PDB file of C-alpha atoms in Angstrom:
ATOM      1  CA  MET A   1      27.920  -4.004   0.871  1.00  0.00           C
ATOM      2  CA  ARG A   2      25.438  -3.591   3.756  1.00  0.00           C
ATOM      3  CA  LYS A   3      22.590  -3.126   1.302  1.00  0.00           C
ATOM      4  CA  GLU A   4      23.507  -6.430  -0.418  1.00  0.00           C
ATOM      5  CA  ASN A   5      23.508  -8.223   2.951  1.00  0.00           C
ATOM      6  CA  ARG A   6      20.026  -6.861   3.742  1.00  0.00           C
ATOM      7  CA  SER A   7      18.776  -8.022   0.336  1.00  0.00           C
ATOM      8  CA  ILE A   8      20.215 -11.495   0.869  1.00  0.00           C
ATOM      9  CA  ALA A   9      18.674 -11.678   4.352  1.00  0.00           C
ATOM     10  CA  MET A  10      15.292 -10.590   2.991  1.00  0.00           C
ATOM     11  CA  LEU A  11      15.431 -13.239   0.236  1.00  0.00           C
ATOM     12  CA  ALA A  12      16.276 -15.917   2.815  1.00  0.00           C
ATOM     13  CA  ARG A  13      13.375 -14.798   5.026  1.00  0.00           C
ATOM     14  CA  ARG A  14      11.063 -14.780   1.983  1.00  0.00           C
ATOM     15  CA  ARG A  15      12.027 -18.354   1.073  1.00  0.00           C
ATOM     16  CA  ALA A  16      11.524 -19.528   4.673  1.00  0.00           C
ATOM     17  CA  ASN A  17       8.091 -17.838   4.934  1.00  0.00           C
ATOM     18  CA  ARG A  18       6.888 -19.212   1.620  1.00  0.00           C
ATOM     19  CA  ALA A  19       8.311 -22.722   2.167  1.00  0.00           C
ATOM     20  CA  ALA A  20       6.092 -23.093   5.255  1.00  0.00           C
ATOM     21  CA  LEU A  21       2.928 -22.560   3.188  1.00  0.00           C
ATOM     22  CA  PRO A  22       0.912 -25.579   2.049  1.00  0.00           C
ATOM     23  CA  LYS A  23       0.847 -26.445  -1.663  1.00  0.00           C
ATOM     24  CA  LYS A  24      -2.931 -26.948  -1.918  1.00  0.00           C
ATOM     25  CA  PRO A  25      -5.561 -24.155  -1.844  1.00  0.00           C
ATOM     26  CA  CYS A  26      -6.186 -22.546   1.540  1.00  0.00           C
ATOM     27  CA  ASP A  27      -7.791 -19.432   3.014  1.00  0.00           C
ATOM     28  CA  PHE A  28      -6.108 -16.030   2.965  1.00  0.00           C
ATOM     29  CA  GLN A  29      -7.285 -12.618   4.079  1.00  0.00           C
ATOM     30  CA  VAL A  30      -5.931  -9.204   3.092  1.00  0.00           C
ATOM     31  CA  ARG A  31      -6.681  -6.296   5.456  1.00  0.00           C
ATOM     32  CA  ILE A  32      -5.973  -2.781   4.268  1.00  0.00           C
ATOM     33  CA  HIS A  33      -6.322   0.266   6.507  1.00  0.00           C
ATOM     34  CA  VAL A  34      -6.420   3.456   4.443  1.00  0.00           C
ATOM     35  CA  MET A  35      -5.563   6.212   6.915  1.00  0.00           C
ATOM     36  CA  GLU A  36      -4.930   9.524   5.197  1.00  0.00           C
ATOM     37  CA  ALA A  37      -3.470  11.297   2.183  1.00  0.00           C
ATOM     38  CA  ARG A  38      -1.300  14.408   2.035  1.00  0.00           C
ATOM     39  CA  LYS A  39       0.122  16.852  -0.490  1.00  0.00           C
ATOM     40  CA  LEU A  40      -2.260  15.812  -3.266  1.00  0.00           C
ATOM     41  CA  VAL A  41      -1.746  17.591  -6.582  1.00  0.00           C
ATOM     42  CA  GLY A  42      -4.655  19.882  -7.381  1.00  0.00           C
ATOM     43  CA  ALA A  43      -6.956  22.321  -5.634  1.00  0.00           C
ATOM     44  CA  ASN A  44     -10.454  21.926  -4.242  1.00  0.00           C
ATOM     45  CA  LEU A  45     -10.378  18.139  -4.611  1.00  0.00           C
ATOM     46  CA  ASN A  46     -13.048  15.664  -3.519  1.00  0.00           C
ATOM     47  CA  PRO A  47     -10.756  12.629  -3.111  1.00  0.00           C
ATOM     48  CA  VAL A  48     -11.861   9.005  -2.874  1.00  0.00           C
ATOM     49  CA  CYS A  49      -9.525   6.004  -2.653  1.00  0.00           C
ATOM     50  CA  ASN A  50     -10.457   2.849  -4.594  1.00  0.00           C
ATOM     51  CA  VAL A  51      -8.800  -0.209  -3.045  1.00  0.00           C
ATOM     52  CA  ARG A  52      -8.545  -3.121  -5.487  1.00  0.00           C
ATOM     53  CA  VAL A  53      -7.281  -6.586  -4.553  1.00  0.00           C
ATOM     54  CA  PHE A  54      -7.380  -8.926  -7.544  1.00  0.00           C
ATOM     55  CA  ASP A  55     -10.964  -8.542  -8.822  1.00  0.00           C
ATOM     56  CA  GLN A  56     -12.554  -7.015  -5.698  1.00  0.00           C
ATOM     57  CA  VAL A  57     -12.864  -3.210  -5.400  1.00  0.00           C
ATOM     58  CA  GLN A  58     -13.986  -1.173  -2.399  1.00  0.00           C
ATOM     59  CA  PRO A  59     -14.034   2.659  -2.273  1.00  0.00           C
ATOM     60  CA  THR A  60     -13.521   4.876   0.750  1.00  0.00           C
ATOM     61  CA  ALA A  61     -15.983   7.630   1.557  1.00  0.00           C
ATOM     62  CA  VAL A  62     -15.579  10.799  -0.524  1.00  0.00           C
ATOM     63  CA  LYS A  63     -13.949  13.667   1.377  1.00  0.00           C
ATOM     64  CA  LYS A  64     -15.079  17.136   0.342  1.00  0.00           C
ATOM     65  CA  SER A  65     -12.854  20.059  -0.718  1.00  0.00           C
ATOM     66  CA  THR A  66      -9.468  18.950   0.608  1.00  0.00           C
ATOM     67  CA  ASN A  67      -6.049  17.874  -0.577  1.00  0.00           C
ATOM     68  CA  ALA A  68      -5.234  16.222   2.776  1.00  0.00           C
ATOM     69  CA  PRO A  69      -8.154  13.848   3.495  1.00  0.00           C
ATOM     70  CA  MET A  70      -8.446  11.664   6.599  1.00  0.00           C
ATOM     71  CA  PHE A  71     -10.067   8.372   5.500  1.00  0.00           C
ATOM     72  CA  ASP A  72      -9.462   5.979   8.443  1.00  0.00           C
ATOM     73  CA  GLN A  73     -11.266   3.020   6.828  1.00  0.00           C
ATOM     74  CA  ILE A  74     -10.417  -0.685   6.974  1.00  0.00           C
ATOM     75  CA  PHE A  75     -11.172  -3.117   4.142  1.00  0.00           C
ATOM     76  CA  PHE A  76     -11.196  -6.927   4.264  1.00  0.00           C
ATOM     77  CA  TYR A  77     -10.679  -9.245   1.288  1.00  0.00           C
ATOM     78  CA  SER A  78     -10.953 -13.034   1.561  1.00  0.00           C
ATOM     79  CA  PHE A  79      -9.553 -15.591  -0.889  1.00  0.00           C
ATOM     80  CA  HIS A  80      -9.382 -19.373  -1.166  1.00  0.00           C
ATOM     81  CA  MET A  81      -6.584 -20.366  -3.538  1.00  0.00           C
ATOM     82  CA  ALA A  82      -3.134 -21.899  -3.788  1.00  0.00           C
ATOM     83  CA  PRO A  83      -0.436 -19.819  -2.048  1.00  0.00           C
ATOM     84  CA  LYS A  84       1.703 -19.538  -5.177  1.00  0.00           C
ATOM     85  CA  GLU A  85      -1.236 -18.030  -7.073  1.00  0.00           C
ATOM     86  CA  PHE A  86      -2.332 -15.823  -4.149  1.00  0.00           C
ATOM     87  CA  LEU A  87       1.102 -14.256  -3.563  1.00  0.00           C
ATOM     88  CA  ASP A  88       1.126 -12.926  -7.146  1.00  0.00           C
ATOM     89  CA  LYS A  89      -2.195 -11.064  -6.837  1.00  0.00           C
ATOM     90  CA  ILE A  90      -1.964  -7.306  -7.368  1.00  0.00           C
ATOM     91  CA  VAL A  91      -3.124  -4.723  -4.820  1.00  0.00           C
ATOM     92  CA  THR A  92      -3.909  -1.322  -6.352  1.00  0.00           C
ATOM     93  CA  LEU A  93      -4.726   1.854  -4.443  1.00  0.00           C
ATOM     94  CA  GLU A  94      -6.081   4.607  -6.704  1.00  0.00           C
ATOM     95  CA  LEU A  95      -6.793   8.101  -5.470  1.00  0.00           C
ATOM     96  CA  MET A  96      -9.451   9.728  -7.623  1.00  0.00           C
ATOM     97  CA  ASN A  97     -11.100  13.142  -7.716  1.00  0.00           C
ATOM     98  CA  SER A  98     -14.784  12.246  -7.435  1.00  0.00           C
ATOM     99  CA  ARG A  99     -15.837  15.671  -8.715  1.00  0.00           C
ATOM    100  CA  THR A 100     -14.329  15.047 -12.156  1.00  0.00           C
ATOM    101  CA  LEU A 101     -15.954  12.654 -14.636  1.00  0.00           C
ATOM    102  CA  ARG A 102     -13.124  12.958 -17.162  1.00  0.00           C
ATOM    103  CA  SER A 103     -10.456  10.370 -17.818  1.00  0.00           C
ATOM    104  CA  ASP A 104      -7.898  12.504 -15.930  1.00  0.00           C
ATOM    105  CA  ALA A 105      -9.842  12.173 -12.676  1.00  0.00           C
ATOM    106  CA  MET A 106      -7.066   9.966 -11.275  1.00  0.00           C
ATOM    107  CA  ILE A 107      -4.837  11.859  -8.884  1.00  0.00           C
ATOM    108  CA  GLY A 108      -2.366   9.002  -8.474  1.00  0.00           C
ATOM    109  CA  SER A 109      -1.992   5.309  -7.702  1.00  0.00           C
ATOM    110  CA  PHE A 110       0.311   2.718  -6.148  1.00  0.00           C
ATOM    111  CA  GLN A 111       0.572  -1.031  -6.866  1.00  0.00           C
ATOM    112  CA  PHE A 112       2.202  -3.974  -5.129  1.00  0.00           C
ATOM    113  CA  ASP A 113       1.579  -7.694  -5.011  1.00  0.00           C
ATOM    114  CA  THR A 114       0.340  -9.575  -1.948  1.00  0.00           C
ATOM    115  CA  GLY A 115       3.693 -11.366  -1.778  1.00  0.00           C
ATOM    116  CA  PHE A 116       5.417  -8.008  -1.186  1.00  0.00           C
ATOM    117  CA  CYS A 117       3.364  -7.497   1.988  1.00  0.00           C
ATOM    118  CA  TYR A 118       3.677 -11.167   2.981  1.00  0.00           C
ATOM    119  CA  ASP A 119       7.473 -10.878   2.963  1.00  0.00           C
ATOM    120  CA  PHE A 120       7.502  -8.121   5.622  1.00  0.00           C
ATOM    121  CA  GLU A 121       7.794  -8.983   9.310  1.00  0.00           C
ATOM    122  CA  ASN A 122       4.488 -10.438  10.606  1.00  0.00           C
ATOM    123  CA  HIS A 123       3.240 -10.267   6.977  1.00  0.00           C
ATOM    124  CA  SER A 124       2.377  -6.610   7.598  1.00  0.00           C
ATOM    125  CA  ILE A 125       3.165  -3.183   6.226  1.00  0.00           C
ATOM    126  CA  ILE A 126       2.466  -0.880   9.171  1.00  0.00           C
ATOM    127  CA  HIS A 127       1.909   2.900   8.906  1.00  0.00           C
ATOM    128  CA  LYS A 128       3.771   3.372   5.625  1.00  0.00           C
ATOM    129  CA  TRP A 129       3.384   6.246   3.189  1.00  0.00           C
ATOM    130  CA  LEU A 130       2.943   5.328  -0.474  1.00  0.00           C
ATOM    131  CA  LEU A 131       4.282   7.663  -3.148  1.00  0.00           C
ATOM    132  CA  LEU A 132       1.402   8.148  -5.583  1.00  0.00           C
ATOM    133  CA  THR A 133       2.219   8.444  -9.282  1.00  0.00           C
ATOM    134  CA  LYS A 134       0.211   8.371 -12.498  1.00  0.00           C
ATOM    135  CA  PRO A 135       0.469   4.971 -14.219  1.00  0.00           C
ATOM    136  CA  GLY A 136       2.870   5.175 -17.132  1.00  0.00           C
ATOM    137  CA  GLU A 137       4.166   8.561 -15.947  1.00  0.00           C
ATOM    138  CA  ALA A 138       6.346   7.563 -12.993  1.00  0.00           C
ATOM    139  CA  SER A 139       9.015  10.071 -14.020  1.00  0.00           C
ATOM    140  CA  ALA A 140       6.460  12.939 -13.866  1.00  0.00           C
ATOM    141  CA  GLY A 141       6.976  13.152 -10.123  1.00  0.00           C
ATOM    142  CA  PRO A 142       4.876  12.567  -7.028  1.00  0.00           C
ATOM    143  CA  ARG A 143       1.145  13.203  -7.162  1.00  0.00           C
ATOM    144  CA  GLY A 144       0.725  12.937  -3.386  1.00  0.00           C
ATOM    145  CA  TYR A 145       1.181  10.515  -0.512  1.00  0.00           C
ATOM    146  CA  LEU A 146      -1.186   7.900   0.951  1.00  0.00           C
ATOM    147  CA  LYS A 147      -0.715   6.374   4.402  1.00  0.00           C
ATOM    148  CA  ILE A 148      -1.790   2.742   4.818  1.00  0.00           C
ATOM    149  CA  SER A 149      -1.330  -0.423   6.802  1.00  0.00           C
ATOM    150  CA  CYS A 150      -1.709  -3.806   5.106  1.00  0.00           C
ATOM    151  CA  GLN A 151      -1.799  -7.301   6.606  1.00  0.00           C
ATOM    152  CA  VAL A 152      -1.807 -10.612   4.754  1.00  0.00           C
ATOM    153  CA  ILE A 153      -3.169 -13.390   6.938  1.00  0.00           C
ATOM    154  CA  GLY A 154      -2.553 -16.940   5.815  1.00  0.00           C
ATOM    155  CA  PRO A 155      -3.032 -20.379   7.309  1.00  0.00           C
ATOM    156  CA  SER A 156      -1.868 -20.657  10.928  1.00  0.00           C
ATOM    157  CA  ASP A 157      -0.959 -16.943  11.134  1.00  0.00           C
ATOM    158  CA  ASP A 158      -1.578 -15.097  14.385  1.00  0.00           C
ATOM    159  CA  VAL A 159      -3.618 -11.957  13.883  1.00  0.00           C
ATOM    160  CA  LYS A 160      -1.920  -9.004  15.545  1.00  0.00           C
ATOM    161  CA  PRO A 161      -3.660  -5.633  15.709  1.00  0.00           C
ATOM    162  CA  ALA A 162      -1.753  -2.783  14.121  1.00  0.00           C
ATOM    163  CA  PRO A 163      -0.424  -0.274  16.644  1.00  0.00           C
ATOM    164  CA  ARG A 164      -2.171   3.100  16.713  1.00  0.00           C
ATOM    165  CA  THR A 165      -0.217   6.233  15.919  1.00  0.00           C
ATOM    166  CA  SER A 166      -0.406   9.430  17.892  1.00  0.00           C
ATOM    167  CA  GLY A 167      -2.109  11.154  14.954  1.00  0.00           C
ATOM    168  CA  GLY A 168       0.363  14.036  14.929  1.00  0.00           C
ATOM    169  CA  GLN A 169       2.698  15.071  12.159  1.00  0.00           C
ATOM    170  CA  CYS A 170       4.943  12.213  11.105  1.00  0.00           C
ATOM    171  CA  ASP A 171       7.875  12.142   8.757  1.00  0.00           C
ATOM    172  CA  ILE A 172       6.734  10.962   5.330  1.00  0.00           C
ATOM    173  CA  GLU A 173      10.198  10.436   3.860  1.00  0.00           C
ATOM    174  CA  SER A 174      11.369   8.077   6.624  1.00  0.00           C
ATOM    175  CA  ASN A 175       8.347   5.754   6.108  1.00  0.00           C
ATOM    176  CA  LEU A 176       8.008   6.032   2.331  1.00  0.00           C
ATOM    177  CA  LEU A 177       7.465   3.193  -0.132  1.00  0.00           C
ATOM    178  CA  ARG A 178       8.189   4.206  -3.731  1.00  0.00           C
ATOM    179  CA  PRO A 179       7.137   2.446  -6.923  1.00  0.00           C
ATOM    180  CA  SER A 180      10.014   0.842  -8.761  1.00  0.00           C
ATOM    181  CA  GLY A 181      11.639   3.205 -11.223  1.00  0.00           C
ATOM    182  CA  THR A 182      10.894   6.393  -9.286  1.00  0.00           C
ATOM    183  CA  THR A 183      13.343   8.506  -7.360  1.00  0.00           C
ATOM    184  CA  LEU A 184      12.952  11.579  -5.229  1.00  0.00           C
ATOM    185  CA  ALA A 185      14.487  14.690  -6.733  1.00  0.00           C
ATOM    186  CA  PRO A 186      17.526  15.888  -4.784  1.00  0.00           C
ATOM    187  CA  ALA A 187      17.390  19.398  -3.395  1.00  0.00           C
ATOM    188  CA  THR A 188      20.238  21.846  -2.922  1.00  0.00           C
ATOM    189  CA  PHE A 189      19.968  24.668  -0.429  1.00  0.00           C
ATOM    190  CA  THR A 190      22.295  27.644  -0.461  1.00  0.00           C
ATOM    191  CA  VAL A 191      22.533  30.058   2.408  1.00  0.00           C
TER     192      VAL A 191
END
């Protein structure tokens, strides 16, 4: 029952946030901070993350010979459109192996719409891990994890800087966003 109450509260907050938006076109900005990736499937990878918001794509720098790259890059995307149209735009983060020119160069990806981020507190997803999967193969299991922060800034929004983390080991599972339709495999330990 608690989960239903949280869902109802989130829907109410979503309606209140979106009702305050103007109906005519206005300026929006999407800020995405790609921090790091961990536990990528494969060996001796040269990973690069392509960040796509609607029709704009920006790549991170290529990291050499690692399956746990530290990217620490921030990308800005600006749009002028109606809020209803803007909140349905898709954000795609694709982790690719830059060394491979084949069609299977994709390590994994994650997608969400700008409205998903806008519905969070302060219109921000802060220091969350994304479960990377291959498109169309969500049941094949995780392909790695990507840590990001995302802010959607609309009309009359206050811009708040994202808090810095200590940079140490952090718990992936407690800050994990999973694509719909995927589940983590349960583990049983016997002693």
